[in-house]
Amino acid sequence: MTMTTATPLSIEFFPPKTSEGVEKLRLVRQQLYALKPEFCSVTFGAGGSTQEGTFNTVRDILAEGVSAASHFSCIGATRATVRAQLATLKAMGVKRLVALRGDLPSGYGAGGEFQYASDLVTFIRAETSDDFHLEVAAYPEVHPQAKSPASDLQAFAAKVKAGANSAITQYFYNADAYFRFVEEVDAMGLTIPVVPGIMPITSSTQLMRFSDACGAEIPRWIRLRLQSFGDDLPSIKAFGLDVVTDLCAQLQAGGAPGLHFYSMNQSVATLEICKRLGC
Ligand code: FAD
């Protein structure tokens, strides 16, 4: 399968926790830069990572001459801390943020001065006008804490109306969920691009664990196939490449405005999928 027109790509990393991880990610990034990503983004606060780790990785990407987006979560934050972090990011030359609510580790109370990502988008726009291109999260299979699909869509609309420029979705393996979400967004008169988030499949247990936590559905046929491979990693990887390449091709054929790869700080699967797509 090959694409006829170039699809904008973006690639997501998480901040490594060790100096070996930092060096390994440097190499991974160099390999992935061959895909000429529109930007690379770095997660913030996920999995216990620190804000310093995020900012350091963002700095490294900018120093490599690539556009970098910092994820920015507001849960538990105050206006004063957010204001200070925005000033740091601006001084670093960051032009794009992924504005999120984030998740508190279980056992922590909510606290903080922001309740939802829409509050963060409103605050960033009020404080920094159009200094940043703002991405927000979208959930074609509905955010796990949403009261209903309709209220989740309203929450998404609130982020757009507050000033988001574009959106990246949670990953999914059911293209229809994405296309329906985009139709609903269009029907509400919201015109921002909604870029599908793509999670390559490279391991069975890791994917199951992640998906349970973030509410992404692994279709039964994929789950059963993965389970049937047991510890046979080459078969899992081969199957994963086929499934995710097909998904990307469907998304492109249906007009997705780009592809955002959750690289998990690995290059092989993303490179192979893009090669098969002709990116
Ligand atoms: P929100 O848009 O605020 O939504 C959160 C929940 O509140 C939803 O259920 C929504 O329906 C509901 N809601 C929103 N507004 C209202 C309202 N006014 N009334 C009632 N209900 C409302 N997490 C990290 O910690 N770090 C990261 O770097 C990170 N990167 C991510 C990148 C992408 C592309 C995606 C899709 C997710 C990412 N996450 C990250 C996970 C994200 O933080 C969680 O999914 C979090 O639970 C929700 O964040 P949000 O910005 O979507 O929140």
Tab-separated table of C-alpha atoms and ligand atoms in Angstrom:
chain	number	residue	atom	x	y	z
A	1	MET	CA	0.000	0.000	0.000
A	2	THR	CA	1.448	3.421	-0.848
A	3	MET	CA	0.242	6.937	-0.245
A	4	THR	CA	-0.213	9.394	-3.027
A	5	THR	CA	0.326	12.587	-1.033
A	6	ALA	CA	2.592	13.257	1.907
A	7	THR	CA	0.823	12.926	5.234
A	8	PRO	CA	2.175	15.209	7.968
A	9	LEU	CA	3.746	13.091	10.707
A	10	SER	CA	4.452	13.854	14.334
A	11	ILE	CA	6.197	11.656	16.862
A	12	GLU	CA	5.794	11.453	20.618
A	13	PHE	CA	8.474	10.613	23.191
A	14	PHE	CA	8.540	10.382	26.953
A	15	PRO	CA	11.399	11.844	29.008
A	16	PRO	CA	13.947	9.147	29.893
A	17	LYS	CA	14.707	8.653	33.575
A	18	THR	CA	18.387	7.628	33.257
A	19	SER	CA	21.416	8.993	31.424
A	20	GLU	CA	21.529	5.754	29.358
A	21	GLY	CA	17.902	6.394	28.424
A	22	VAL	CA	18.774	9.940	27.352
A	23	GLU	CA	21.556	8.663	25.071
A	24	LYS	CA	19.389	5.878	23.669
A	25	LEU	CA	16.598	8.342	22.900
A	26	ARG	CA	19.072	10.603	21.115
A	27	LEU	CA	19.839	7.752	18.688
A	28	VAL	CA	16.174	6.833	18.323
A	29	ARG	CA	15.349	10.439	17.449
A	30	GLN	CA	18.075	10.587	14.792
A	31	GLN	CA	16.589	7.482	13.165
A	32	LEU	CA	13.069	8.885	13.305
A	33	TYR	CA	14.075	12.287	11.934
A	34	ALA	CA	14.464	10.489	8.584
A	35	LEU	CA	10.645	10.647	8.477
A	36	LYS	CA	10.833	14.467	8.556
A	37	PRO	CA	8.249	14.885	11.332
A	38	GLU	CA	6.361	18.168	11.429
A	39	PHE	CA	7.122	18.174	15.164
A	40	CYS	CA	8.142	15.861	17.985
A	41	SER	CA	6.302	16.031	21.285
A	42	VAL	CA	7.384	15.110	24.797
A	43	THR	CA	4.998	13.879	27.474
A	44	PHE	CA	4.673	15.648	30.800
A	45	GLY	CA	4.131	14.065	34.178
A	46	ALA	CA	3.006	10.718	32.755
A	47	GLY	CA	4.280	7.610	34.531
A	48	GLY	CA	5.946	9.643	37.289
A	49	SER	CA	8.241	11.571	34.919
A	50	THR	CA	9.349	15.037	35.962
A	51	GLN	CA	8.729	18.393	34.397
A	52	GLU	CA	12.501	18.909	34.291
A	53	GLY	CA	12.833	15.718	32.220
A	54	THR	CA	10.214	17.000	29.785
A	55	PHE	CA	11.856	20.390	29.405
A	56	ASN	CA	15.328	18.823	28.968
A	57	THR	CA	14.092	16.503	26.216
A	58	VAL	CA	12.277	19.386	24.517
A	59	ARG	CA	15.517	21.426	24.677
A	60	ASP	CA	17.449	18.545	23.072
A	61	ILE	CA	14.958	18.273	20.206
A	62	LEU	CA	15.039	22.026	19.553
A	63	ALA	CA	18.853	21.940	19.607
A	64	GLU	CA	18.685	19.242	16.909
A	65	GLY	CA	16.820	21.701	14.703
A	66	VAL	CA	13.432	19.995	14.960
A	67	SER	CA	10.179	21.622	16.041
A	68	ALA	CA	9.267	20.418	19.545
A	69	ALA	CA	5.962	20.406	21.391
A	70	SER	CA	5.864	20.172	25.154
A	71	HIS	CA	2.925	18.353	26.691
A	72	PHE	CA	1.596	20.416	29.570
A	73	SER	CA	-0.800	19.068	32.173
A	74	CYS	CA	-2.608	21.255	34.690
A	75	ILE	CA	-3.948	18.857	37.311
A	76	GLY	CA	-2.792	19.933	40.764
A	77	ALA	CA	-1.161	23.100	39.304
A	78	THR	CA	-1.679	26.707	40.341
A	79	ARG	CA	-1.974	29.702	38.051
A	80	ALA	CA	1.365	30.942	39.352
A	81	THR	CA	3.229	27.699	38.525
A	82	VAL	CA	1.625	27.463	35.095
A	83	ARG	CA	2.508	31.103	34.395
A	84	ALA	CA	6.149	30.454	35.343
A	85	GLN	CA	6.342	27.270	33.233
A	86	LEU	CA	4.851	29.058	30.224
A	87	ALA	CA	7.507	31.752	30.563
A	88	THR	CA	10.232	29.073	30.667
A	89	LEU	CA	8.854	27.331	27.584
A	90	LYS	CA	8.564	30.606	25.704
A	91	ALA	CA	12.148	31.512	26.568
A	92	MET	CA	13.252	28.076	25.324
A	93	GLY	CA	11.712	28.845	21.935
A	94	VAL	CA	8.829	26.378	22.223
A	95	LYS	CA	5.969	27.282	19.885
A	96	ARG	CA	3.626	24.342	20.361
A	97	LEU	CA	2.022	22.830	23.467
A	98	VAL	CA	-0.207	19.813	24.016
A	99	ALA	CA	-2.546	21.197	26.702
A	100	LEU	CA	-3.937	18.502	28.988
A	101	ARG	CA	-5.658	17.993	32.265
A	102	GLY	CA	-3.436	15.011	33.142
A	103	ASP	CA	-4.105	12.350	35.754
A	104	LEU	CA	-3.208	12.368	39.419
A	105	PRO	CA	-1.620	9.192	40.744
A	106	SER	CA	-4.260	7.196	42.657
A	107	GLY	CA	-4.527	8.231	46.289
A	108	TYR	CA	-3.911	11.939	45.585
A	109	GLY	CA	-6.713	14.461	46.001
A	110	ALA	CA	-7.553	16.785	43.124
A	111	GLY	CA	-6.308	20.150	44.504
A	112	GLY	CA	-4.913	22.737	42.139
A	113	GLU	CA	-6.574	25.666	40.454
A	114	PHE	CA	-7.522	23.988	37.161
A	115	GLN	CA	-10.274	21.415	36.820
A	116	TYR	CA	-10.295	20.598	33.129
A	117	ALA	CA	-8.011	20.985	30.127
A	118	SER	CA	-10.409	23.634	28.780
A	119	ASP	CA	-9.525	25.781	31.839
A	120	LEU	CA	-5.848	25.420	30.933
A	121	VAL	CA	-6.448	26.382	27.286
A	122	THR	CA	-8.432	29.448	28.402
A	123	PHE	CA	-5.647	30.438	30.804
A	124	ILE	CA	-2.852	29.968	28.255
A	125	ARG	CA	-4.707	32.054	25.669
A	126	ALA	CA	-5.403	34.803	28.226
A	127	GLU	CA	-1.790	34.851	29.408
A	128	THR	CA	0.127	34.354	26.177
A	129	SER	CA	-2.307	35.258	23.397
A	130	ASP	CA	-1.240	33.418	20.223
A	131	ASP	CA	2.346	32.688	21.263
A	132	PHE	CA	1.688	28.948	21.266
A	133	HIS	CA	-0.010	26.605	18.847
A	134	LEU	CA	-2.242	24.599	21.186
A	135	GLU	CA	-2.997	20.920	20.690
A	136	VAL	CA	-5.596	19.182	22.849
A	137	ALA	CA	-6.498	15.534	23.441
A	138	ALA	CA	-9.453	13.841	21.731
A	139	TYR	CA	-11.062	10.495	22.549
A	140	PRO	CA	-12.800	8.708	19.643
A	141	GLU	CA	-13.658	5.833	22.020
A	142	VAL	CA	-14.716	8.254	24.813
A	143	HIS	CA	-12.570	9.282	27.782
A	144	PRO	CA	-12.905	6.698	30.590
A	145	GLN	CA	-14.166	9.270	33.130
A	146	ALA	CA	-16.703	10.944	30.822
A	147	LYS	CA	-20.302	10.998	32.052
A	148	SER	CA	-21.479	10.098	28.544
A	149	PRO	CA	-20.217	10.217	24.939
A	150	ALA	CA	-22.236	13.420	24.449
A	151	SER	CA	-20.694	15.142	27.479
A	152	ASP	CA	-17.208	14.092	26.342
A	153	LEU	CA	-17.888	15.660	22.964
A	154	GLN	CA	-19.047	18.836	24.724
A	155	ALA	CA	-15.823	18.787	26.744
A	156	PHE	CA	-13.856	18.525	23.506
A	157	ALA	CA	-15.866	21.404	22.008
A	158	ALA	CA	-15.111	23.503	25.098
A	159	LYS	CA	-11.371	23.039	24.483
A	160	VAL	CA	-11.749	24.118	20.861
A	161	LYS	CA	-13.863	27.136	21.772
A	162	ALA	CA	-11.296	28.081	24.428
A	163	GLY	CA	-8.705	28.366	21.658
A	164	ALA	CA	-7.202	24.994	20.718
A	165	ASN	CA	-5.711	24.933	17.212
A	166	SER	CA	-5.659	21.178	16.629
A	167	ALA	CA	-6.166	17.864	18.377
A	168	ILE	CA	-4.430	14.518	18.748
A	169	THR	CA	-6.484	11.463	19.599
A	170	GLN	CA	-5.977	8.742	22.128
A	171	TYR	CA	-4.899	5.644	20.232
A	172	PHE	CA	-7.477	3.208	18.894
A	173	TYR	CA	-7.565	0.206	16.573
A	174	ASN	CA	-11.048	0.803	15.200
A	175	ALA	CA	-10.969	3.357	12.397
A	176	ASP	CA	-14.779	3.743	12.466
A	177	ALA	CA	-14.604	5.227	15.971
A	178	TYR	CA	-12.253	7.915	14.628
A	179	PHE	CA	-14.318	8.679	11.519
A	180	ARG	CA	-17.517	8.940	13.568
A	181	PHE	CA	-15.818	11.265	16.061
A	182	VAL	CA	-14.576	13.499	13.235
A	183	GLU	CA	-18.084	13.592	11.713
A	184	GLU	CA	-19.535	14.639	15.052
A	185	VAL	CA	-16.901	17.316	15.480
A	186	ASP	CA	-17.625	18.611	11.966
A	187	ALA	CA	-21.359	18.577	12.655
A	188	MET	CA	-20.753	20.837	15.652
A	189	GLY	CA	-19.056	23.342	13.343
A	190	LEU	CA	-15.639	22.787	14.913
A	191	THR	CA	-13.058	23.093	12.189
A	192	ILE	CA	-9.764	22.098	13.807
A	193	PRO	CA	-7.736	19.156	12.455
A	194	VAL	CA	-8.097	15.988	14.552
A	195	VAL	CA	-4.953	13.919	14.043
A	196	PRO	CA	-5.197	10.225	14.938
A	197	GLY	CA	-2.744	8.970	17.562
A	198	ILE	CA	-1.111	5.736	16.414
A	199	MET	CA	0.232	3.177	18.860
A	200	PRO	CA	2.427	0.578	17.149
A	201	ILE	CA	1.953	-2.927	18.568
A	202	THR	CA	5.277	-4.343	19.712
A	203	SER	CA	4.321	-6.244	22.849
A	204	SER	CA	1.165	-7.908	24.036
A	205	THR	CA	1.237	-7.422	27.822
A	206	GLN	CA	2.406	-3.796	27.619
A	207	LEU	CA	-0.426	-2.930	25.239
A	208	MET	CA	-3.087	-4.632	27.388
A	209	ARG	CA	-1.849	-2.843	30.521
A	210	PHE	CA	-1.765	0.561	28.853
A	211	SER	CA	-5.117	0.183	27.170
A	212	ASP	CA	-6.900	-0.831	30.360
A	213	ALA	CA	-5.575	2.290	32.049
A	214	CYS	CA	-6.434	4.809	29.315
A	215	GLY	CA	-9.692	3.338	28.072
A	216	ALA	CA	-8.514	2.414	24.575
A	217	GLU	CA	-10.253	-0.680	23.292
A	218	ILE	CA	-8.298	-3.602	21.902
A	219	PRO	CA	-10.771	-5.295	19.547
A	220	ARG	CA	-11.478	-8.909	20.447
A	221	TRP	CA	-9.899	-10.299	17.286
A	222	ILE	CA	-6.645	-8.427	17.959
A	223	ARG	CA	-6.599	-9.413	21.642
A	224	LEU	CA	-7.209	-13.085	20.894
A	225	ARG	CA	-4.572	-13.171	18.159
A	226	LEU	CA	-2.024	-11.499	20.428
A	227	GLN	CA	-2.827	-13.923	23.250
A	228	SER	CA	-2.454	-16.864	20.885
A	229	PHE	CA	1.147	-15.844	20.121
A	230	GLY	CA	2.140	-16.250	23.784
A	231	ASP	CA	5.814	-15.242	24.138
A	232	ASP	CA	6.476	-15.454	20.407
A	233	LEU	CA	7.669	-11.859	20.025
A	234	PRO	CA	8.523	-12.023	16.294
A	235	SER	CA	4.942	-13.122	15.536
A	236	ILE	CA	3.486	-10.402	17.769
A	237	LYS	CA	5.614	-7.775	16.017
A	238	ALA	CA	4.815	-9.063	12.517
A	239	PHE	CA	1.090	-9.126	13.280
A	240	GLY	CA	1.280	-5.687	14.913
A	241	LEU	CA	2.956	-4.171	11.860
A	242	ASP	CA	0.266	-5.565	9.555
A	243	VAL	CA	-2.603	-4.380	11.758
A	244	VAL	CA	-1.271	-0.886	12.405
A	245	THR	CA	-0.160	-0.312	8.803
A	246	ASP	CA	-3.680	-1.266	7.630
A	247	LEU	CA	-5.184	1.078	10.215
A	248	CYS	CA	-2.988	3.984	9.065
A	249	ALA	CA	-3.825	3.288	5.422
A	250	GLN	CA	-7.565	3.356	6.236
A	251	LEU	CA	-7.126	6.606	8.130
A	252	GLN	CA	-5.205	8.207	5.280
A	253	ALA	CA	-7.712	7.003	2.697
A	254	GLY	CA	-10.489	8.496	4.840
A	255	GLY	CA	-8.777	11.902	4.929
A	256	ALA	CA	-7.005	11.963	8.303
A	257	PRO	CA	-5.009	15.228	8.374
A	258	GLY	CA	-1.855	13.578	9.743
A	259	LEU	CA	-0.547	10.701	11.840
A	260	HIS	CA	0.839	11.124	15.359
A	261	PHE	CA	3.003	8.183	16.422
A	262	TYR	CA	3.286	7.157	20.062
A	263	SER	CA	6.850	5.944	19.584
A	264	MET	CA	7.352	4.686	23.164
A	265	ASN	CA	10.944	5.861	22.597
A	266	GLN	CA	11.467	3.106	19.992
A	267	SER	CA	12.094	3.642	16.290
A	268	VAL	CA	11.770	0.254	14.563
A	269	ALA	CA	7.994	-0.151	14.385
A	270	THR	CA	7.254	3.477	13.464
A	271	LEU	CA	9.918	3.419	10.731
A	272	GLU	CA	8.632	0.148	9.288
A	273	ILE	CA	4.991	1.261	9.289
A	274	CYS	CA	5.922	4.513	7.545
A	275	LYS	CA	8.064	2.613	5.042
A	276	ARG	CA	5.137	0.346	4.195
A	277	LEU	CA	2.870	3.378	3.846
A	278	GLY	CA	5.388	5.047	1.581
A	279	CYS	CA	5.912	8.000	3.960
B	1	FAD	P1	-10.131	16.956	29.780
B	1	FAD	O1	-10.350	17.389	28.385
B	1	FAD	O2	-10.225	17.976	30.861
B	1	FAD	O3	-11.184	15.772	30.072
B	1	FAD	C1	-11.047	14.980	31.231
B	1	FAD	C2	-12.406	14.384	31.604
B	1	FAD	O4	-13.247	15.418	32.121
B	1	FAD	C3	-13.168	13.762	30.426
B	1	FAD	O5	-13.864	12.637	30.917
B	1	FAD	C4	-14.149	14.867	30.023
B	1	FAD	O6	-15.318	14.329	29.416
B	1	FAD	C5	-14.449	15.496	31.367
B	1	FAD	N1	-14.787	16.924	31.274
B	1	FAD	C6	-14.064	17.894	30.679
B	1	FAD	N2	-14.668	19.101	30.834
B	1	FAD	C7	-15.797	18.877	31.542
B	1	FAD	C8	-16.843	19.706	32.036
B	1	FAD	N3	-16.848	21.031	31.826
B	1	FAD	N4	-17.852	19.130	32.733
B	1	FAD	C9	-17.857	17.786	32.965
B	1	FAD	N5	-16.897	16.952	32.524
B	1	FAD	C10	-15.877	17.489	31.832
B	1	FAD	N6	-1.248	12.569	30.403
B	1	FAD	C11	-0.177	13.028	31.076
B	1	FAD	O7	-0.155	12.974	32.315
B	1	FAD	N7	0.912	13.546	30.424
B	1	FAD	C12	0.965	13.632	29.066
B	1	FAD	O8	1.944	14.108	28.509
B	1	FAD	C13	-0.162	13.171	28.323
B	1	FAD	N8	-0.208	13.267	26.974
B	1	FAD	C14	-1.342	12.888	26.299
B	1	FAD	C15	-1.399	13.099	24.924
B	1	FAD	C16	-2.530	12.746	24.201
B	1	FAD	C17	-2.562	12.984	22.712
B	1	FAD	C18	-3.641	12.150	24.879
B	1	FAD	C19	-4.855	11.721	24.096
B	1	FAD	C20	-3.601	11.954	26.246
B	1	FAD	C21	-2.464	12.337	26.977
B	1	FAD	N9	-2.393	12.197	28.366
B	1	FAD	C22	-1.279	12.628	29.050
B	1	FAD	C23	-3.498	11.581	29.113
B	1	FAD	C24	-4.500	12.631	29.644
B	1	FAD	O9	-3.865	13.485	30.566
B	1	FAD	C25	-5.635	11.869	30.331
B	1	FAD	O10	-6.389	11.174	29.375
B	1	FAD	C26	-6.514	12.704	31.242
B	1	FAD	O11	-7.319	11.806	31.996
B	1	FAD	C27	-7.457	13.648	30.519
B	1	FAD	O12	-6.805	14.731	30.007
B	1	FAD	P2	-7.590	15.725	28.994
B	1	FAD	O13	-6.670	16.822	28.677
B	1	FAD	O14	-8.168	14.959	27.891
B	1	FAD	O15	-8.735	16.226	29.991
